[in-house]
Short mmCIF file of C-alpha atoms in Angstrom, two decimals:
data_model
loop_
_atom_site.label_atom_id
_atom_site.label_comp_id
_atom_site.label_asym_id
_atom_site.label_seq_id
_atom_site.Cartn_x
_atom_site.Cartn_y
_atom_site.Cartn_z
CA MET A 25 187.77 -174.34 90.48
CA TYR A 26 189.11 -177.83 90.01
CA ARG A 27 192.67 -177.20 91.46
CA PHE A 28 191.78 -179.13 94.88
CA PRO A 29 190.16 -182.19 93.11
CA ILE A 30 193.24 -182.24 90.59
CA ALA A 31 195.39 -182.00 93.74
CA LEU A 32 193.62 -184.69 95.69
CA LEU A 33 193.68 -187.07 92.33
CA ARG A 34 197.56 -186.88 92.41
CA PHE A 35 197.60 -187.77 95.90
CA SER A 36 195.30 -190.58 95.62
CA ARG A 37 196.97 -192.18 92.70
CA THR A 38 200.35 -192.11 94.58
CA PHE A 39 198.70 -193.71 97.54
CA TYR A 40 196.82 -196.24 95.34
CA LEU A 41 200.19 -196.87 93.63
CA GLN A 42 201.92 -197.45 96.98
CA GLN A 43 199.05 -200.02 98.07
CA ASN A 44 199.42 -201.86 94.92
CA ASN A 45 203.29 -202.16 94.96
CA SER A 46 203.86 -204.33 98.15
CA PRO A 47 206.83 -206.61 98.09
CA LEU A 48 204.45 -209.57 97.82
CA ILE A 49 203.29 -208.46 94.23
CA GLN A 50 206.77 -207.05 93.46
CA GLY A 51 208.24 -210.36 94.04
CA CYS A 52 205.72 -212.02 91.86
CA GLY A 53 206.56 -209.92 89.04
CA CYS A 54 210.18 -210.46 89.62
CA ILE A 55 209.94 -214.03 89.49
CA GLN A 56 207.96 -214.27 86.62
CA THR A 57 210.44 -211.78 84.62
CA ARG A 58 213.19 -214.00 85.65
CA LEU A 59 211.35 -217.24 84.90
CA ARG A 60 210.67 -215.95 80.98
CA SER A 61 214.41 -214.49 80.74
CA THR A 62 216.41 -217.50 82.01
CA VAL A 63 214.17 -220.66 81.54
CA SER A 64 214.48 -222.25 78.02
CA PRO A 65 212.62 -225.51 76.82
CA ASN A 66 215.93 -226.72 75.34
CA GLN A 67 217.77 -227.21 78.34
CA PRO A 68 216.82 -230.31 80.23
CA SER A 69 218.63 -229.18 83.58
CA ASN A 70 216.30 -226.02 83.56
CA LYS A 71 212.95 -227.90 84.22
CA ILE A 72 214.14 -228.47 87.85
CA ARG A 73 214.68 -224.54 88.23
CA LYS A 74 211.18 -224.27 86.35
CA TYR A 75 209.89 -226.44 89.28
CA VAL A 76 211.32 -225.36 91.96
CA PHE A 77 209.92 -221.52 90.66
CA SER A 78 206.47 -222.48 90.02
CA ARG A 79 206.39 -224.06 93.38
CA PHE A 80 208.08 -220.96 95.25
CA LEU A 81 205.47 -218.67 93.42
CA GLU A 82 202.65 -220.70 94.06
CA PHE A 83 203.37 -220.45 98.13
CA VAL A 84 203.96 -216.56 97.38
CA GLN A 85 200.34 -216.23 96.02
CA ASN A 86 198.74 -218.35 98.34
CA TYR A 87 200.52 -216.49 101.16
CA SER A 88 197.62 -213.73 101.56
CA ALA A 89 194.98 -216.69 102.02
CA LYS A 90 197.02 -218.15 104.89
CA LEU A 91 197.35 -214.47 106.73
CA GLU A 92 193.64 -214.20 106.20
CA SER A 93 193.04 -217.76 107.82
CA LYS A 94 195.32 -216.33 111.02
CA PHE A 95 194.47 -212.73 110.91
CA PRO A 96 190.88 -212.56 109.26
CA SER A 97 189.64 -209.30 111.10
CA ALA A 98 192.94 -207.56 110.12
CA ILE A 99 193.32 -208.44 106.28
CA ARG A 100 189.32 -207.98 105.96
CA THR A 101 189.82 -204.50 107.21
CA TYR A 102 193.08 -204.00 104.44
CA ARG A 103 190.80 -205.08 101.82
CA VAL A 104 188.12 -202.71 102.40
CA PHE A 105 190.50 -199.62 102.95
CA THR A 106 192.40 -200.58 99.51
CA ASP A 107 189.43 -201.50 97.61
CA GLY A 108 188.00 -198.09 99.13
CA MET A 109 191.05 -196.53 97.62
CA LYS A 110 190.45 -197.93 94.28
CA ASP A 111 186.69 -196.77 94.07
CA PHE A 112 187.60 -193.37 95.40
CA TYR A 113 190.07 -192.99 92.88
CA SER A 114 187.53 -194.08 90.36
CA ASP A 115 184.68 -191.63 91.38
CA MET A 116 187.36 -188.70 91.85
CA LYS A 117 188.18 -189.36 88.07
CA ALA A 118 184.64 -189.74 87.27
CA PHE A 119 183.63 -186.65 88.89
CA LEU A 120 186.52 -184.27 87.24
CA ARG A 121 184.83 -185.86 83.91
CA ILE A 122 181.40 -184.92 84.96
CA ALA A 123 181.91 -181.64 86.28
CA LYS A 124 183.43 -180.95 82.73
CA LYS A 125 180.30 -182.37 81.16
CA VAL A 126 178.04 -180.14 83.32
CA ARG A 127 180.07 -176.97 82.34
CA LYS A 128 180.09 -177.51 78.63
CA SER A 129 176.28 -178.38 78.68
CA LYS A 130 173.52 -175.72 77.90
CA ILE A 131 171.18 -177.73 80.37
CA GLY A 132 173.34 -178.27 83.37
CA THR A 133 173.12 -181.36 85.40
CA ALA A 134 169.49 -182.28 83.62
CA CYS A 135 172.31 -184.22 81.27
CA LEU A 136 173.19 -186.65 83.85
CA THR A 137 172.70 -190.14 84.76
CA ARG A 138 170.88 -190.76 87.99
CA LYS A 139 174.67 -192.05 89.20
CA GLU A 140 176.43 -189.27 87.47
CA ILE A 141 174.09 -186.59 89.84
CA GLU A 142 174.85 -188.83 93.19
CA ILE A 143 178.92 -188.61 92.29
CA PHE A 144 178.86 -184.70 91.58
CA HIS A 145 176.95 -183.72 94.32
CA GLN A 146 178.70 -186.42 97.16
CA MET A 147 182.30 -186.42 95.70
CA PRO A 148 183.30 -182.67 96.83
CA ARG A 149 182.03 -183.67 100.72
CA ASP A 150 183.96 -187.12 100.22
CA MET A 151 187.33 -185.33 99.50
CA LYS A 152 187.07 -182.59 101.73
CA LYS A 153 186.54 -185.46 104.30
CA VAL A 154 189.39 -187.45 103.30
CA ALA A 155 191.77 -185.40 101.98
CA PRO A 156 193.83 -184.84 104.98
CA LEU A 157 194.01 -188.68 105.54
CA LEU A 158 195.50 -189.17 102.14
CA VAL A 159 198.14 -186.46 102.34
CA LEU A 160 199.24 -187.75 105.58
CA SER A 161 199.44 -191.37 104.34
CA THR A 162 201.95 -190.36 101.61
CA LEU A 163 204.49 -189.46 104.49
CA PRO A 164 206.52 -192.15 105.49
CA LEU A 165 205.84 -194.36 108.70
CA THR A 166 202.57 -192.65 109.05
CA ASN A 167 200.68 -196.18 107.95
CA TYR A 168 201.13 -197.26 111.52
CA ILE A 169 199.12 -194.49 113.14
CA ILE A 170 196.57 -193.78 110.15
CA LEU A 171 195.32 -197.39 109.91
CA PRO A 172 194.19 -197.85 113.57
CA LEU A 173 192.52 -194.16 113.44
CA VAL A 174 190.45 -195.10 110.61
CA PHE A 175 189.96 -198.44 111.93
CA CYS A 176 188.52 -197.23 115.23
CA PHE A 177 186.82 -193.82 113.67
CA PRO A 178 185.46 -194.71 109.98
CA ARG A 179 182.52 -192.71 109.94
CA GLN A 180 184.50 -189.48 111.29
CA LEU A 181 187.91 -190.04 109.27
CA LEU A 182 186.67 -191.79 106.22
CA CYS A 183 184.00 -191.40 103.42
CA THR A 184 181.37 -194.14 102.28
CA HIS A 185 184.14 -195.81 99.48
CA PHE A 186 185.89 -197.22 102.58
CA TRP A 187 182.87 -198.62 104.49
CA THR A 188 181.30 -201.96 103.84
CA LEU A 189 177.64 -202.46 103.51
CA GLN A 190 176.69 -203.06 106.74
CA GLN A 191 178.51 -199.99 107.90
CA ARG A 192 176.88 -197.90 105.32
CA PHE A 193 173.60 -198.97 106.39
CA GLU A 194 174.30 -198.71 110.07
CA PHE A 195 175.89 -194.76 109.45
CA ALA A 196 173.04 -193.68 106.92
CA THR A 197 170.50 -194.98 109.81
CA GLN A 198 172.32 -192.80 112.47
CA VAL A 199 172.39 -190.04 110.20
CA HIS A 200 168.87 -190.19 109.40
CA ARG A 201 167.53 -190.69 112.80
CA GLN A 202 169.19 -187.37 113.73
CA ARG A 203 167.03 -185.69 110.76
CA LEU A 204 163.62 -187.58 112.10
CA TYR A 205 163.66 -185.15 115.27
CA ASN A 206 163.33 -182.30 112.99
CA TYR A 207 160.36 -183.61 111.34
CA ARG A 208 157.83 -182.67 113.93
CA PRO A 209 159.04 -178.73 114.28
CA VAL A 210 158.67 -178.43 110.76
CA PHE A 211 155.18 -179.82 110.69
CA ARG A 212 154.32 -177.49 113.42
CA ALA A 213 155.55 -174.89 111.08
CA LEU A 214 153.44 -175.57 108.74
CA GLN A 215 150.33 -175.80 110.89
CA GLU A 216 151.13 -172.53 112.56
CA GLN A 217 150.85 -170.94 108.96
CA ILE A 218 147.09 -172.03 108.55
CA ASP A 219 145.55 -169.35 110.55
CA GLY A 220 147.92 -166.65 109.05
CA GLU A 221 147.23 -163.42 106.90
CA ASN A 222 148.35 -165.20 103.76
CA LEU A 223 145.94 -167.90 103.96
CA GLN A 224 142.62 -166.45 105.51
CA LYS A 225 141.18 -165.51 101.95
CA ASN A 226 142.86 -168.48 100.01
CA PRO A 227 140.41 -170.77 98.93
CA LEU A 228 142.72 -173.75 99.51
CA GLN A 229 142.54 -173.08 103.27
CA GLU A 230 140.32 -175.16 104.61
CA SER A 231 141.35 -178.19 102.75
CA TRP A 232 144.91 -177.41 103.65
CA ARG A 233 143.94 -177.90 107.09
CA VAL A 234 142.11 -181.32 106.24
CA ALA A 235 145.22 -182.47 105.14
CA LEU A 236 147.30 -181.32 107.91
CA ASP A 237 144.98 -182.73 110.01
CA CYS A 238 145.20 -186.18 108.36
CA LEU A 239 149.02 -185.94 109.05
CA GLY A 240 148.54 -185.33 112.70
CA SER A 241 146.12 -188.40 112.76
CA GLY A 242 148.65 -190.44 111.41
CA THR A 243 147.56 -190.81 107.63
CA HIS A 244 149.06 -189.44 104.82
CA PRO A 245 147.18 -187.36 101.89
CA THR A 246 147.49 -188.96 98.68
CA PRO A 247 150.02 -187.62 95.95
CA GLU A 248 147.01 -186.07 93.97
CA GLU A 249 146.00 -184.35 96.90
CA ILE A 250 149.25 -182.89 97.56
CA LEU A 251 149.34 -181.62 93.96
CA LYS A 252 146.48 -179.68 94.60
CA PHE A 253 148.11 -177.58 97.09
CA LEU A 254 150.97 -176.83 94.68
CA PRO A 255 150.05 -172.98 94.51
CA LEU A 256 150.63 -172.47 98.15
CA PHE A 257 154.33 -173.70 97.80
CA SER A 258 154.70 -171.90 94.79
CA GLY A 259 153.42 -168.49 96.01
CA SER A 260 152.42 -167.22 99.47
CA PRO A 261 153.02 -168.60 102.01
CA TYR A 262 155.53 -171.49 101.73
CA SER A 263 157.29 -170.52 98.56
CA LEU A 264 161.11 -170.47 99.16
CA LEU A 265 161.33 -166.77 99.18
CA GLN A 266 158.77 -166.41 101.72
CA ILE A 267 158.71 -169.42 103.80
CA TYR A 268 158.94 -169.26 107.64
CA SER A 269 160.10 -165.28 107.14
CA GLY A 270 159.85 -164.63 110.84
CA HIS A 271 159.51 -168.45 112.02
CA VAL A 272 163.55 -169.04 112.79
CA GLN A 273 162.82 -172.57 114.27
CA GLY A 274 160.76 -173.75 111.51
CA LEU A 275 163.54 -172.62 108.78
CA THR A 276 166.26 -174.29 111.09
CA ALA A 277 164.36 -177.53 111.36
CA LEU A 278 163.88 -177.42 107.84
CA LEU A 279 167.69 -177.24 106.96
CA ARG A 280 168.50 -180.16 109.69
CA MET A 281 165.93 -182.29 108.49
CA HIS A 282 168.09 -182.22 105.26
CA GLY A 283 171.40 -182.53 106.53
CA MET A 284 172.65 -179.19 106.28
CA HIS A 285 173.99 -176.41 108.61
CA VAL A 286 171.99 -173.50 109.77
CA GLY A 287 174.61 -170.54 108.75
CA PHE A 288 174.62 -168.18 105.86
CA ARG A 289 173.00 -168.57 102.43
CA ARG A 290 169.88 -170.53 103.78
CA ARG A 291 167.51 -170.34 101.06
CA LYS A 292 170.02 -170.69 98.25
CA ARG A 293 171.29 -174.14 99.82
CA LEU A 294 167.53 -175.07 99.95
CA ALA A 295 166.98 -174.20 96.72
CA ASP A 296 170.05 -176.06 95.49
CA ARG A 297 169.19 -179.38 97.43
CA ALA A 298 165.84 -179.46 96.08
CA GLN A 299 167.20 -178.87 92.38
CA MET A 300 169.53 -182.15 93.27
CA ILE A 301 166.38 -184.01 94.51
CA HIS A 302 164.44 -182.96 91.40
CA CYS A 303 167.46 -183.89 88.81
CA MET A 304 167.74 -187.11 90.55
CA ASP A 305 164.13 -187.98 90.06
CA GLN A 306 164.13 -186.85 86.39
CA ALA A 307 166.83 -189.26 86.17
CA ILE A 308 165.16 -192.30 87.73
CA ILE A 309 162.04 -191.44 85.60
CA ARG A 310 164.59 -191.83 81.96
CA GLU A 311 166.12 -194.73 83.25
CA GLY A 312 162.76 -196.90 83.62
CA GLY A 313 161.66 -195.81 87.36
CA PRO A 314 162.22 -197.44 90.69
CA GLU A 315 161.82 -201.18 89.54
CA SER A 316 165.04 -201.18 87.45
CA MET A 317 166.70 -200.08 90.24
CA THR A 318 168.80 -202.16 92.71
CA TYR A 319 168.05 -203.03 96.38
CA GLU A 320 170.79 -200.84 97.48
CA GLU A 321 170.13 -198.03 95.00
CA LEU A 322 166.43 -197.94 96.39
CA ARG A 323 167.57 -198.08 99.92
CA LEU A 324 169.86 -195.14 99.12
CA ALA A 325 167.18 -193.23 97.49
CA CYS A 326 164.91 -193.53 100.40
CA PHE A 327 167.55 -192.00 102.60
CA ILE A 328 167.73 -188.80 100.53
CA ARG A 329 164.64 -188.30 100.50
CA GLY A 330 163.60 -188.68 104.29
CA LEU A 331 162.51 -192.42 104.81
CA ASN A 332 163.78 -195.03 106.56
CA PRO A 333 163.99 -198.43 104.65
CA ALA A 334 164.90 -200.91 107.25
CA ASN A 335 162.39 -203.51 107.32
CA MET A 336 160.50 -202.53 104.27
CA LYS A 337 159.63 -204.90 101.26
CA THR A 338 160.91 -203.83 97.91
CA GLU A 339 157.50 -203.77 96.59
CA ASP A 340 156.62 -201.22 99.47
CA ILE A 341 159.75 -199.30 98.67
CA VAL A 342 158.96 -198.99 95.10
CA GLU A 343 155.60 -197.98 95.63
CA TRP A 344 156.42 -194.94 98.20
CA LEU A 345 159.13 -194.04 95.37
CA GLN A 346 156.38 -194.17 92.67
CA ASP A 347 154.33 -191.76 94.97
CA TRP A 348 157.05 -189.12 95.03
CA LEU A 349 158.03 -189.04 91.64
CA THR A 350 154.34 -188.57 90.78
CA VAL A 351 154.20 -185.13 92.80
CA SER A 352 158.27 -184.33 91.61
CA GLN A 353 157.26 -184.81 87.80
CA GLU A 354 154.82 -181.80 88.49
CA VAL A 355 157.37 -179.64 90.43
CA ASP A 356 159.14 -176.77 88.87
CA LYS A 357 161.91 -174.26 90.05
CA ASN A 358 159.30 -172.01 91.27
CA SER A 359 157.54 -174.93 93.48
CA TRP A 360 160.79 -176.73 94.77
CA SER A 361 159.82 -175.89 98.24
CA LEU A 362 156.73 -178.64 97.81
CA LEU A 363 159.69 -181.19 96.97
CA LEU A 364 161.60 -180.09 100.48
CA HIS A 365 158.24 -180.90 102.36
CA CYS A 366 157.43 -184.15 100.86
CA PRO A 367 159.26 -186.17 103.74
CA ILE A 368 156.89 -184.61 105.99
CA LEU A 369 153.94 -185.16 103.53
CA LEU A 370 154.58 -188.74 102.26
CA GLY A 371 156.93 -190.04 105.35
CA TYR A 372 156.04 -188.20 108.44
CA ASN A 373 153.65 -191.06 109.98
CA GLN A 374 155.55 -193.92 108.00
CA PRO A 375 156.01 -196.91 110.30
CA SER A 376 159.68 -197.41 109.70
CA ASN A 377 160.82 -193.78 110.94
CA TRP A 378 158.63 -194.10 113.85
CA SER A 379 160.00 -197.61 114.80
CA LEU A 380 163.64 -195.76 114.45
CA LEU A 381 162.80 -192.85 117.12
CA LYS A 382 161.39 -195.56 119.60
CA HIS A 383 164.08 -197.94 119.41
CA PRO A 384 167.40 -195.85 118.79
#
């Protein structure tokens, strides 16, 4: 199971060592070694030699600053790439440790922190994405081809470890915009089930109709109102086992709304997605709630849950996540479908989402 991550770990370690064994660094190490071995404080003639070597060492150490002043964009890109390699190598080792921890735990991912859950679910995708690039980079002279390619196509060839903060937000916004186009088809699919056979004799039919009418008129139901409809998502007609049976377009839109392909094992992958989000929610609660998270962590949490955090105040983001957690606390494996539809129930009419669609 772990052969691929271990093999990729070796490749990334090789590349990391190659990047950090540059001639400048090796030269500094050689000079320092020679100074320690040849310079003796008891020999007056060696004071001049020590002074010359110290000035030369200072020149070598400041050479990177001179290069940065002459070629700022190239040095900045190189640093982002090397720093990303360090972060990727560190997260890969963390992933192997976390996978071993989950395998030995009786409660699975529930024993992990929020950060560990993010690494555990994201690293397999990142490793598959950058594996060909890391393998090719170990070959002689390939860096002259790879570096220009990754500079021109960072989103397609690299993962988040190699992106700047601006690129991370920009690329996350682009992905979120693509998912937003599936919100309306999912909402329409929910509406079409109101007059179905499964809801005709259900006492929640009229109140559920009112809640969907609220969404259609530009408002959202409160978390308390959403929890009243929990039986609809743990049984007929919206449970994962029954949802959109015979309505292929609704199921396809729900998958795309969560960034998944529409191929095989659809309901199983939806259940895994809901379980992952639910585990993250529980970890956030254990670690002190949204108030204890940094702004970057809050923005990432919003993108995962279907909200565009651009131009939103920190207080508004925290309030929205609190509403989400209120619903998530009452959800279990039988009602994970409700969690998958919370981007609609809590974020369908959010101004930040609509502004992203109006101004692509």
